[in-house]
Amino acid sequence: MGYARVYSVALHGVAGEVIVVEADVAPGLPSLVVSGLPDAALSEARDRVRAAVQNSGAYWPQARITVNLLPAHVRKHGSGFDTAVAIAVLAAGAELPIGRLKGAVILGELGLDGTVRPVRGVLPAVLAASRAGKELALVPLANVTEARLVPDIEVRATDSLGRIIGYLHGVQNLLDPVSERVPETSSTLDLADVLGQERGRRVIELAAAGRHHIAMFGPPGAGKTMLAARLPGVLPPLDDEEAIEVTALHSIAGTLAPSGTLVRQAPLQAPHHTASVAALVGGGPGLAKPGAISLAHHGVLFLDECAEFASGVLDSLRQPLEQGQVRLRRAYGETVYPARTQLVMAANPCPCARPGGRQTCQCPSIVRRRYQARLSGPLMDRVDLQVDLDPVRSAALLGTEHVEPSSVIAKRVLEARGAAAARWGRSAKTNGDVPASMLRDGRFRLSRSVLRPLTIEMDRGRLSARGFERSMRVAWTIADLDGRIRPEAADVREALELRSRTVR
Ligand SMILES: Nc1ncnc2c1ncn2[C@@H]1O[C@H](COP(=O)(O)OP(=O)(O)OP(=O)(O)O)[C@@H](O)[C@H]1O
Ligand SMILES: [Mg+2]
Ligand SMILES: [Zn+2]
C-alpha cells in the first residue's frame, strides 16, 4: 500500500504540457478509479493497463487504487498515458522501486500482452518535456528516432512493460538503439524535367521567390501537376525551428516516415478533390489530427483539379489561409494547429478538357463560363498569380535546349527572398505577405510611369483594385529575382501579363 508519481505529457495542438500521473493504493475492495478529466480512451485504459501488467508477470495490487492525472484542468487525450499509469500503480502498490526513473517522462500505449506500442506526437511531447527541464524521456521503441530529434534530453526506449519493470529491479536494461543517420531526403523532382513551358516555369520561380499563391489553368498534359510538384524543390530549406514545427505536426498526424528524420524540405500536400473538410483542415476523435493545410505548414498545399472540390471544402480553407493557423472547435475546447502554407491550384479551363486547349474545346460558352465561375470567389481572390498555360509544343519535347535545373533556380529564389525580407523588415517576410498599405507607403510607392501599364488597364475597367495590388506584389518579386532595387515598368508589364486569365 502506498503512493507514487511519475510524469507524462498531454498535447494540445502542437503544444505539450508535462503532467503528473499519481497513484494511491489503499486497503479496500479491489477497484481502479482514474480521475483528472480523462477522455474515452483513457477510461478504456483501465482494463488495458491491468491486463498488460498481469501479462507482464507482475502482480496487480488487490486493493482500492486511485490514479489521478494533474493538473486536473488540462485535457488529456489518447492512450499515451498507459505506460505511465501502469508504472505509477506498480510503484504505489507492488513494491516496484521507482528510483531509476525518478523524474522521467514516460510515454507509450500498452498492448494487452504488455508490449509498449508507439503513439502519435512523441516529438512535440518530448520537446515539451525538454523545455520543462526534464532530463530523461522513456518512449516506445518505434518512436525513438523522432524523440531523439529533441535537444537537451536523454531518450531511452522500451518494447515492453516487462522491460521497464526489469530495469527498475536492476536486472534488465532499457533500449538505447543506435539511430542510423539517415541522410535527409530531398525531392528528386527537378524543374529540368519540364520542357518548354517557359511561362509555367517562370510562374513557379516567382511563386517560390515571393511566396505568392498561384493558380494554373491549362489543357490536360500541359504539365500543371508536374510544375506544382516541383515547387518545394526550389523553396528555401526549412530552418531549425520550422523543421521541428513541421516534423511535430507530422508526428501528431502519424505520418512521419519510420526513419524519423527531421523534415528539412518544404512539405507538399496534395489532397484529392474528393477530400472532406476534416481531411483538409483537421479533425477526428481524441487528439484531433492536423489536416492537409497544417501538414503543408511552411510548404505547399496543392489543390489539383481545384474546380472539382466541393465549394464548402474550398471555403473552409479561407480563414486558415488568412490567419496562418487552424482553430478546430471541439466539444471540450479548441485545438490550434499552425497552417502557414502556400496555395497552388491547378485546373482545366473547361469540363471537356481537350489536350489542344481552347482551339479544340467544344464546350458551349455558357458551360465554360459556369465552370470558370467555380474557380472564382473568395479563395481565388488571394491568389496573386493566375495564369493560362499553353499545351507543350512537340518541338519543346524533342528539342535539345538546355533547361535550368532546380538547384540554379533555388539559389536565385533564396537571394530574392533575402532582399525582400530585408526591405519589408518587420512588416512581412515575403512579397506575398506584404500588406497593401505597405505597398502604398511613401518609401515603396512606385512612380506613375512605372505603374502606367496597370493604370491603363484599370481605367479601361479590366483590372480591379485588388488585381492592381497583386500585380504590384508580383512586380516586386520580379525585380528581386533580377537583383534590382525597385520594379520598373517592364516588371509591372510582366506581372500584368502573368495574370492574364480572363473568363472566356
Ligand atoms: N512540359 C513538359 N515537359 C515534359 N513532359 C511533359 C510536359 N508536360 C507534360 N509532360 C508529360 O505529360 C505528363 C502529364 O503531365 P501533367 O500531369 O503535369 O499534366 P497536367 O497539366 O497536370 O494534366 P491534367 O490536366 O490531365 O492533370 C507528364 O507526366 C509528362 O510525362
Ligand atoms: Mg494534372
Ligand atoms: Zn471545353
Coordinates of C-alpha atoms and ligand atoms in Angstrom, one line a residue:
M1 CA 0.0 0.0 0.0
G2 CA 1.3 3.4 -0.8
Y3 CA 1.7 6.3 -3.2
A4 CA 3.9 7.0 -6.2
R5 CA 4.1 9.6 -9.0
V6 CA 5.6 9.6 -12.5
Y7 CA 5.4 12.0 -15.4
S8 CA 3.9 12.1 -18.9
V9 CA 2.9 14.7 -21.4
A10 CA -0.5 15.9 -22.6
L11 CA -0.7 17.6 -26.0
H12 CA -3.0 20.4 -27.2
G13 CA -2.3 21.0 -30.8
V14 CA 1.5 21.1 -31.1
A15 CA 1.9 22.4 -27.6
G16 CA 2.6 20.0 -24.8
E17 CA 2.4 20.1 -21.0
V18 CA 4.1 17.8 -18.6
I19 CA 1.6 16.2 -16.4
V20 CA 1.9 14.2 -13.1
V21 CA 0.5 10.7 -13.0
E22 CA 0.0 9.8 -9.4
A23 CA -1.3 6.6 -7.9
D24 CA -2.6 5.7 -4.5
V25 CA -3.2 2.2 -3.3
A26 CA -5.2 1.8 -0.2
P27 CA -6.9 -1.2 1.6
G28 CA -10.4 -1.9 0.4
L29 CA -12.4 -3.6 -2.3
P30 CA -10.3 -4.1 -5.4
S31 CA -11.1 -1.2 -7.8
L32 CA -9.4 1.3 -10.1
V33 CA -10.6 4.8 -10.4
V34 CA -8.9 7.2 -12.9
S35 CA -9.6 10.9 -12.4
G36 CA -8.3 14.1 -14.0
L37 CA -10.6 14.7 -16.9
P38 CA -9.9 11.5 -18.9
D39 CA -11.5 11.1 -22.3
A40 CA -12.9 7.9 -23.5
A41 CA -9.6 6.3 -24.5
L42 CA -8.2 7.0 -21.1
S43 CA -11.2 5.3 -19.4
E44 CA -10.6 2.3 -21.5
A45 CA -7.0 2.4 -20.4
R46 CA -8.1 0.9 -17.0
D47 CA -8.8 -2.6 -18.3
R48 CA -5.9 -2.4 -20.8
V49 CA -3.4 -1.4 -18.1
R50 CA -4.5 -4.2 -15.7
A51 CA -4.2 -6.8 -18.4
A52 CA -0.8 -5.6 -19.6
V53 CA 0.5 -5.6 -16.0
Q54 CA -0.7 -9.2 -15.4
N55 CA 0.6 -10.4 -18.7
S56 CA 3.9 -8.9 -17.9
G57 CA 4.2 -11.3 -15.0
A58 CA 3.7 -8.5 -12.4
Y59 CA 1.3 -8.5 -9.5
W60 CA -1.7 -6.2 -9.8
P61 CA -2.5 -4.9 -6.3
Q62 CA -5.7 -6.3 -5.0
A63 CA -6.8 -3.0 -3.4
R64 CA -8.5 0.3 -3.9
I65 CA -6.5 2.0 -6.5
T66 CA -6.9 5.7 -7.3
V67 CA -5.0 7.2 -10.3
N68 CA -5.0 10.9 -10.8
L69 CA -3.6 13.0 -13.7
L70 CA -2.6 16.5 -12.8
P71 CA -3.2 19.3 -13.4
A72 CA -6.8 18.3 -13.5
H73 CA -7.9 21.2 -15.8
V74 CA -5.6 20.0 -18.6
R75 CA -7.5 18.0 -21.2
K76 CA -5.8 14.6 -21.7
H77 CA -6.3 12.6 -24.8
G78 CA -5.4 9.2 -26.1
S79 CA -3.6 6.1 -25.0
G80 CA -0.1 7.6 -24.5
F81 CA -0.5 7.6 -20.7
D82 CA -1.0 3.8 -20.3
T83 CA 2.6 3.0 -19.5
A84 CA 3.0 5.9 -17.0
V85 CA -0.2 4.7 -15.3
A86 CA 1.0 1.1 -15.1
I87 CA 4.3 2.2 -13.6
A88 CA 2.7 4.5 -11.1
V89 CA 0.3 1.8 -9.9
L90 CA 3.0 -0.8 -9.6
A91 CA 5.3 1.6 -7.7
A92 CA 2.5 2.6 -5.3
G93 CA 1.2 -0.9 -4.6
A94 CA 3.6 -3.6 -5.6
E95 CA 6.9 -2.5 -4.2
L96 CA 8.4 -1.5 -7.6
P97 CA 11.2 0.8 -6.8
I98 CA 10.8 3.9 -9.0
G99 CA 14.3 5.2 -8.2
R100 CA 16.0 4.8 -11.6
L101 CA 13.1 6.5 -13.4
K102 CA 12.6 9.3 -10.9
G103 CA 11.7 12.5 -12.7
A104 CA 11.5 10.7 -16.1
V105 CA 8.7 11.4 -18.6
I106 CA 7.1 8.1 -19.7
L107 CA 5.1 7.8 -23.0
G108 CA 3.5 4.8 -24.7
E109 CA 0.4 2.8 -25.2
L110 CA 0.1 -0.7 -23.8
G111 CA -1.0 -3.8 -25.6
L112 CA -2.9 -6.4 -23.6
D113 CA 0.2 -8.6 -23.7
G114 CA 2.4 -5.9 -22.1
T115 CA 4.1 -4.6 -25.2
V116 CA 4.7 -0.9 -25.4
R117 CA 3.2 0.5 -28.6
P118 CA 4.1 3.7 -30.5
V119 CA 1.9 6.8 -30.1
R120 CA 1.3 9.9 -32.1
G121 CA 3.0 13.2 -31.2
V122 CA 6.1 11.9 -29.5
L123 CA 8.3 14.6 -31.0
P124 CA 6.2 17.5 -29.6
A125 CA 5.7 15.6 -26.3
V126 CA 9.4 15.1 -25.8
L127 CA 10.0 18.7 -26.8
A128 CA 7.6 19.9 -24.1
A129 CA 9.4 17.7 -21.6
S130 CA 12.8 19.1 -22.5
R131 CA 11.5 22.6 -22.3
A132 CA 10.1 21.8 -18.9
G133 CA 13.6 20.8 -17.7
K134 CA 13.0 17.1 -17.7
E135 CA 16.2 15.1 -18.3
L136 CA 15.0 11.7 -19.4
A137 CA 12.2 10.5 -21.6
L138 CA 11.2 6.9 -21.9
V139 CA 9.5 6.3 -25.2
P140 CA 8.2 3.3 -27.3
L141 CA 10.9 1.8 -29.4
A142 CA 9.3 2.7 -32.7
N143 CA 9.3 6.4 -31.7
V144 CA 12.9 6.7 -30.5
T145 CA 14.3 8.3 -33.7
E146 CA 11.8 11.2 -33.6
A147 CA 12.3 11.6 -29.9
R148 CA 16.0 12.0 -30.4
L149 CA 15.5 15.0 -32.6
V150 CA 14.8 17.0 -29.4
P151 CA 17.9 18.6 -27.9
D152 CA 18.9 18.6 -24.2
I153 CA 17.1 15.5 -23.1
E154 CA 18.2 11.9 -22.8
V155 CA 16.0 9.4 -24.6
R156 CA 15.6 5.7 -23.8
A157 CA 13.3 3.2 -25.4
T158 CA 11.4 0.2 -24.4
D159 CA 9.5 -2.5 -26.2
S160 CA 7.6 -3.8 -23.2
L161 CA 6.3 -3.1 -19.8
G162 CA 8.2 -6.1 -18.6
R163 CA 11.5 -4.5 -19.7
I164 CA 10.7 -1.3 -17.6
I165 CA 9.9 -3.5 -14.6
G166 CA 13.1 -5.4 -15.1
Y167 CA 15.1 -2.2 -15.4
L168 CA 13.6 -0.8 -12.1
H169 CA 14.6 -4.0 -10.4
G170 CA 18.0 -3.7 -11.8
V171 CA 18.0 -6.9 -13.8
Q172 CA 17.4 -5.6 -17.3
N173 CA 18.4 -2.6 -19.5
L174 CA 16.3 -0.1 -21.3
L175 CA 16.9 0.1 -25.0
D176 CA 19.3 2.6 -26.4
P177 CA 19.4 1.8 -30.1
V178 CA 22.0 3.5 -32.3
S179 CA 19.9 5.6 -34.6
E180 CA 21.3 5.4 -38.1
R181 CA 21.8 8.8 -39.5
V182 CA 19.5 8.6 -42.4
P183 CA 20.5 11.3 -44.9
E184 CA 17.8 13.9 -45.1
T185 CA 15.9 13.2 -48.2
S186 CA 15.1 16.0 -50.6
S187 CA 12.8 15.9 -53.6
T188 CA 14.3 14.3 -56.6
L189 CA 11.8 16.1 -58.8
D190 CA 13.7 18.6 -60.9
L191 CA 12.3 21.5 -62.9
A192 CA 14.7 20.5 -65.6
D193 CA 12.2 17.7 -66.4
V194 CA 9.7 20.3 -67.5
L195 CA 10.5 21.1 -71.1
G196 CA 9.2 24.1 -73.0
Q197 CA 6.5 25.7 -70.8
E198 CA 8.6 28.8 -70.1
R199 CA 5.6 30.5 -68.7
G200 CA 4.9 27.7 -66.2
R201 CA 8.5 27.6 -65.1
R202 CA 8.5 31.3 -64.7
V203 CA 5.4 31.3 -62.5
I204 CA 6.9 28.6 -60.3
E205 CA 10.0 30.6 -59.8
L206 CA 8.1 33.8 -59.0
A207 CA 5.8 31.9 -56.6
A208 CA 8.8 30.5 -54.8
A209 CA 10.6 33.8 -54.5
G210 CA 7.6 35.9 -53.5
R211 CA 5.6 33.2 -51.7
H212 CA 2.6 34.0 -53.9
H213 CA -0.4 31.8 -54.1
I214 CA -0.8 30.6 -57.6
A215 CA -3.4 29.1 -59.9
M216 CA -2.5 27.5 -63.2
F217 CA -5.1 26.8 -65.9
G218 CA -4.4 24.7 -69.0
P219 CA -5.3 21.7 -71.0
P220 CA -4.6 18.2 -69.9
G221 CA -0.9 17.2 -70.2
A222 CA 0.3 20.8 -70.2
G223 CA 2.4 20.0 -67.2
K224 CA 0.4 21.6 -64.4
T225 CA 0.8 18.7 -62.0
M226 CA 4.5 18.4 -62.9
L227 CA 5.2 22.0 -62.2
A228 CA 3.4 22.1 -58.9
A229 CA 5.2 19.0 -57.6
R230 CA 8.5 20.8 -58.3
L231 CA 7.7 23.9 -56.3
P232 CA 9.0 22.6 -52.9
G233 CA 12.3 21.7 -54.6
V234 CA 13.0 25.4 -55.3
L235 CA 11.8 26.7 -52.0
P236 CA 14.4 27.6 -49.3
P237 CA 15.1 24.7 -46.9
L238 CA 13.3 24.9 -43.5
D239 CA 15.4 26.4 -40.7
D240 CA 15.8 24.6 -37.4
E241 CA 12.6 26.0 -35.8
E242 CA 10.5 25.4 -38.9
A243 CA 11.8 21.9 -39.3
I244 CA 10.9 21.0 -35.8
E245 CA 7.4 22.5 -36.2
V246 CA 6.7 20.7 -39.4
T247 CA 8.1 17.4 -38.1
A248 CA 6.0 17.8 -34.9
L249 CA 2.8 18.2 -37.0
H250 CA 3.6 15.1 -39.0
S251 CA 4.3 13.3 -35.7
I252 CA 0.9 14.1 -34.4
A253 CA -0.8 13.1 -37.6
G254 CA 1.1 9.8 -37.5
T255 CA 2.6 10.5 -41.0
L256 CA 6.2 10.7 -40.0
A257 CA 8.5 8.4 -42.0
P258 CA 9.8 5.5 -39.8
S259 CA 13.3 6.8 -40.3
G260 CA 12.0 9.7 -38.2
T261 CA 14.3 12.3 -39.7
L262 CA 13.7 16.0 -39.4
V263 CA 11.6 17.3 -42.3
R264 CA 14.0 19.8 -43.9
Q265 CA 12.4 20.4 -47.3
A266 CA 9.2 22.4 -47.6
P267 CA 6.4 19.9 -47.4
L268 CA 4.0 19.3 -50.2
Q269 CA 0.4 18.1 -49.6
A270 CA -1.9 17.3 -52.5
P271 CA -5.3 16.3 -51.1
H272 CA -7.6 14.6 -53.7
H273 CA -10.6 16.7 -54.8
T274 CA -13.0 14.3 -53.0
A275 CA -11.3 15.2 -49.7
S276 CA -13.5 16.2 -46.8
V277 CA -13.3 19.4 -44.7
A278 CA -11.7 17.3 -41.9
A279 CA -9.0 16.0 -44.2
L280 CA -8.2 19.5 -45.3
V281 CA -8.3 21.5 -42.1
G282 CA -8.1 18.7 -39.5
G283 CA -10.3 16.8 -37.0
G284 CA -11.1 13.4 -35.8
P285 CA -11.7 11.9 -32.3
G286 CA -9.3 12.3 -29.4
L287 CA -6.3 14.4 -30.1
A288 CA -7.5 16.0 -33.4
K289 CA -5.3 15.2 -36.4
P290 CA -3.9 18.1 -38.3
G291 CA -5.3 18.4 -41.8
A292 CA -3.5 18.8 -45.1
I293 CA -3.3 22.6 -44.7
S294 CA -1.3 22.1 -41.4
L295 CA 0.8 19.3 -42.8
A296 CA 1.7 21.8 -45.6
H297 CA 2.8 24.3 -42.9
H298 CA 5.9 26.2 -44.3
G299 CA 5.3 24.3 -47.5
V300 CA 2.8 23.9 -50.4
L301 CA -0.8 22.9 -50.4
F302 CA -1.6 21.7 -53.9
L303 CA -5.2 21.6 -55.0
D304 CA -5.1 19.7 -58.3
E305 CA -8.3 19.8 -60.3
C306 CA -9.4 22.5 -58.0
A307 CA -12.7 23.1 -59.8
E308 CA -13.8 19.6 -58.7
F309 CA -13.5 20.3 -55.0
A310 CA -16.8 20.9 -53.2
S311 CA -17.2 24.6 -52.6
G312 CA -17.8 24.2 -48.9
V313 CA -14.4 22.4 -48.7
L314 CA -12.6 25.2 -50.5
D315 CA -14.3 27.8 -48.3
S316 CA -13.1 26.1 -45.2
L317 CA -9.5 27.0 -46.3
R318 CA -10.1 30.7 -46.3
Q319 CA -9.8 31.6 -42.7
P320 CA -6.8 29.3 -42.0
L321 CA -5.0 30.8 -45.0
E322 CA -5.6 34.3 -43.7
Q323 CA -4.7 33.6 -40.1
G324 CA -1.9 31.1 -40.7
Q325 CA -3.5 28.7 -38.3
V326 CA -6.4 26.4 -38.0
R327 CA -8.8 26.5 -35.0
L328 CA -10.6 23.3 -34.5
R329 CA -13.6 23.7 -32.2
R330 CA -14.4 20.6 -30.3
A331 CA -16.9 19.7 -27.6
Y332 CA -14.2 20.3 -24.9
G333 CA -12.5 23.3 -26.3
E334 CA -10.2 24.4 -29.1
T335 CA -7.2 22.8 -30.8
V336 CA -5.0 25.1 -32.7
Y337 CA -2.6 24.0 -35.4
P338 CA -0.3 26.2 -37.4
A339 CA -1.1 26.4 -41.1
R340 CA 1.1 28.9 -42.9
T341 CA 1.0 27.5 -46.3
Q342 CA 1.3 28.4 -49.9
L343 CA -1.6 27.6 -52.2
V344 CA -1.1 26.1 -55.6
M345 CA -4.2 25.5 -57.6
A346 CA -4.5 23.8 -61.0
A347 CA -7.4 23.2 -63.3
N348 CA -8.6 22.6 -66.8
P349 CA -10.2 25.7 -68.2
C350 CA -13.3 23.8 -69.1
P351 CA -15.1 20.5 -68.4
C352 CA -14.3 18.9 -71.8
A353 CA -10.6 19.0 -71.1
R354 CA -9.3 18.5 -74.6
P355 CA -5.5 18.4 -74.9
G356 CA -5.4 21.1 -77.6
G357 CA -6.9 23.6 -75.2
R358 CA -9.0 26.5 -76.4
Q359 CA -8.6 25.7 -80.1
T360 CA -10.2 22.3 -79.8
C361 CA -12.7 22.9 -77.0
Q362 CA -16.2 22.0 -77.9
C363 CA -18.0 23.3 -74.8
P364 CA -20.7 25.9 -75.3
S365 CA -19.6 29.2 -73.8
I366 CA -22.2 29.1 -71.1
V367 CA -20.7 25.8 -69.9
R368 CA -17.2 27.3 -69.9
R369 CA -18.4 30.3 -68.0
R370 CA -20.1 28.3 -65.4
Y371 CA -17.1 26.1 -64.9
Q372 CA -14.9 29.1 -64.6
A373 CA -17.2 30.7 -62.1
R374 CA -16.5 27.8 -59.7
L375 CA -12.9 28.9 -59.8
S376 CA -13.5 32.4 -58.7
G377 CA -14.7 33.6 -55.3
P378 CA -13.0 34.4 -52.1
L379 CA -10.2 31.8 -52.2
M380 CA -9.1 32.9 -55.7
D381 CA -9.1 36.5 -54.5
R382 CA -6.0 35.7 -52.6
V383 CA -4.1 34.2 -55.5
D384 CA -1.5 36.7 -56.9
L385 CA -0.6 34.7 -59.9
Q386 CA -3.3 33.3 -62.1
V387 CA -2.1 32.1 -65.5
D388 CA -3.2 30.2 -68.5
L389 CA -0.7 27.6 -69.7
D390 CA -0.5 26.6 -73.3
P391 CA -0.1 23.0 -74.4
V392 CA 3.5 21.9 -74.8
R393 CA 4.7 22.0 -78.3
S394 CA 6.3 18.9 -79.8
A395 CA 9.4 20.9 -80.7
A396 CA 10.0 21.6 -77.0
L397 CA 9.6 17.9 -76.1
L398 CA 12.0 16.8 -78.8
G399 CA 14.4 19.7 -78.6
T400 CA 17.8 19.7 -77.0
E401 CA 17.6 23.2 -75.5
H402 CA 19.3 23.5 -72.1
V403 CA 16.8 23.8 -69.3
E404 CA 17.8 25.3 -66.0
P405 CA 17.7 22.7 -63.1
S406 CA 16.0 23.4 -59.8
S407 CA 19.3 23.9 -58.0
V408 CA 20.1 27.0 -60.0
I409 CA 16.6 28.4 -59.6
A410 CA 16.6 27.7 -55.9
K411 CA 19.7 29.9 -55.5
R412 CA 18.1 32.8 -57.2
V413 CA 15.0 32.3 -55.1
L414 CA 17.0 32.4 -51.9
E415 CA 18.6 35.6 -52.8
A416 CA 15.4 37.2 -53.8
R417 CA 13.8 36.2 -50.6
G418 CA 16.7 37.7 -48.7
A419 CA 16.2 41.0 -50.5
A420 CA 12.5 41.1 -49.8
A421 CA 12.9 40.2 -46.1
A422 CA 15.4 43.0 -45.7
R423 CA 13.2 45.5 -47.4
W424 CA 9.9 44.8 -45.6
G425 CA 11.6 44.4 -42.2
R426 CA 9.1 43.5 -39.6
S427 CA 6.0 44.1 -41.8
A428 CA 6.5 40.9 -43.9
K429 CA 8.9 38.2 -44.7
T430 CA 7.9 37.9 -48.4
N431 CA 6.2 39.9 -51.1
G432 CA 3.2 37.6 -51.0
D433 CA 2.6 38.5 -47.3
V434 CA 3.2 42.3 -47.5
P435 CA 0.2 44.3 -46.5
A436 CA -1.3 46.5 -49.2
S437 CA -0.8 49.6 -47.0
M438 CA 3.0 48.9 -47.2
L439 CA 2.9 48.9 -51.0
R440 CA 1.3 52.3 -51.0
D441 CA 3.7 53.6 -48.3
G442 CA 5.8 56.6 -49.4
R443 CA 9.0 54.7 -49.2
F444 CA 7.8 51.9 -51.5
R445 CA 5.3 53.7 -53.7
L446 CA 6.1 53.2 -57.3
S447 CA 6.2 56.1 -59.7
R448 CA 3.3 56.9 -62.1
S449 CA 5.4 56.0 -65.1
V450 CA 6.3 52.6 -63.6
L451 CA 2.7 51.9 -62.8
R452 CA 1.3 53.1 -66.1
P453 CA 0.6 49.6 -67.6
L454 CA -1.6 49.0 -64.6
T455 CA -3.4 52.3 -64.5
I456 CA -4.2 52.0 -68.2
E457 CA -5.8 48.5 -67.6
M458 CA -7.7 49.9 -64.6
D459 CA -9.1 52.8 -66.4
R460 CA -10.3 50.5 -69.1
G461 CA -12.1 48.6 -66.5
R462 CA -10.1 45.5 -67.0
L463 CA -8.3 45.5 -63.6
S464 CA -9.7 45.6 -60.1
A465 CA -8.1 47.4 -57.2
R466 CA -7.2 44.0 -55.8
G467 CA -5.7 43.0 -59.1
F468 CA -3.7 46.2 -59.0
E469 CA -2.2 45.3 -55.7
R470 CA -1.5 41.7 -56.7
S471 CA 0.4 42.9 -59.8
M472 CA 2.5 45.3 -57.7
R473 CA 3.4 42.4 -55.3
V474 CA 4.5 40.3 -58.3
A475 CA 6.4 43.2 -59.8
W476 CA 8.5 43.5 -56.7
T477 CA 9.3 39.7 -56.9
I478 CA 10.3 40.1 -60.5
A479 CA 12.7 42.9 -59.5
D480 CA 14.0 40.9 -56.5
L481 CA 14.8 37.9 -58.7
D482 CA 16.6 40.1 -61.1
G483 CA 18.7 41.7 -58.3
R484 CA 17.3 45.2 -58.9
I485 CA 16.3 47.6 -56.1
R486 CA 12.9 48.6 -57.5
P487 CA 10.5 47.3 -60.1
E488 CA 10.4 49.1 -63.5
A489 CA 7.6 49.5 -66.0
A490 CA 8.7 46.3 -67.7
D491 CA 8.4 44.3 -64.5
V492 CA 4.9 45.7 -63.9
R493 CA 4.0 44.8 -67.5
E494 CA 5.2 41.2 -67.0
A495 CA 3.3 41.0 -63.7
L496 CA 0.2 42.1 -65.5
E497 CA 0.7 39.7 -68.3
L498 CA 1.1 36.8 -65.8
R499 CA -2.4 37.4 -64.5
S500 CA -3.9 37.5 -67.9
R501 CA -6.6 34.9 -67.1
T502 CA -9.9 36.1 -68.3
V503 CA -13.2 34.3 -68.2
R504 CA -13.7 33.2 -71.8
Ligands
LIG1 N1 6.5 20.5 -70.3 C1 6.6 19.2 -70.2 N2 7.8 18.6 -70.4 C2 8.0 17.3 -70.3 N3 6.9 16.4 -70.1 C3 5.7 16.9 -70.0 C4 5.5 18.3 -70.0 N4 4.2 18.5 -69.9 C5 3.6 17.3 -69.7 N5 4.5 16.3 -69.8 C6 4.3 14.9 -69.7 O1 2.9 14.7 -69.6 C7 2.5 14.1 -68.4 C8 1.3 14.8 -67.8 O2 1.7 16.0 -67.3 P1 0.9 16.6 -66.1 O3 0.3 15.6 -65.3 O4 1.8 17.6 -65.4 O5 -0.2 17.4 -66.9 P2 -1.4 18.2 -66.3 O6 -1.3 19.6 -67.0 O7 -1.4 18.2 -64.9 O8 -2.6 17.4 -67.0 P3 -4.1 17.1 -66.4 O9 -4.9 18.4 -66.6 O10 -4.6 16.0 -67.1 O11 -3.9 16.9 -64.9 C9 3.8 14.2 -67.6 O12 3.9 13.1 -66.7 C10 4.9 14.2 -68.5 O13 5.3 13.0 -68.9
MG2 MG -2.7 17.2 -63.5
ZN3 ZN -14.2 22.5 -73.4

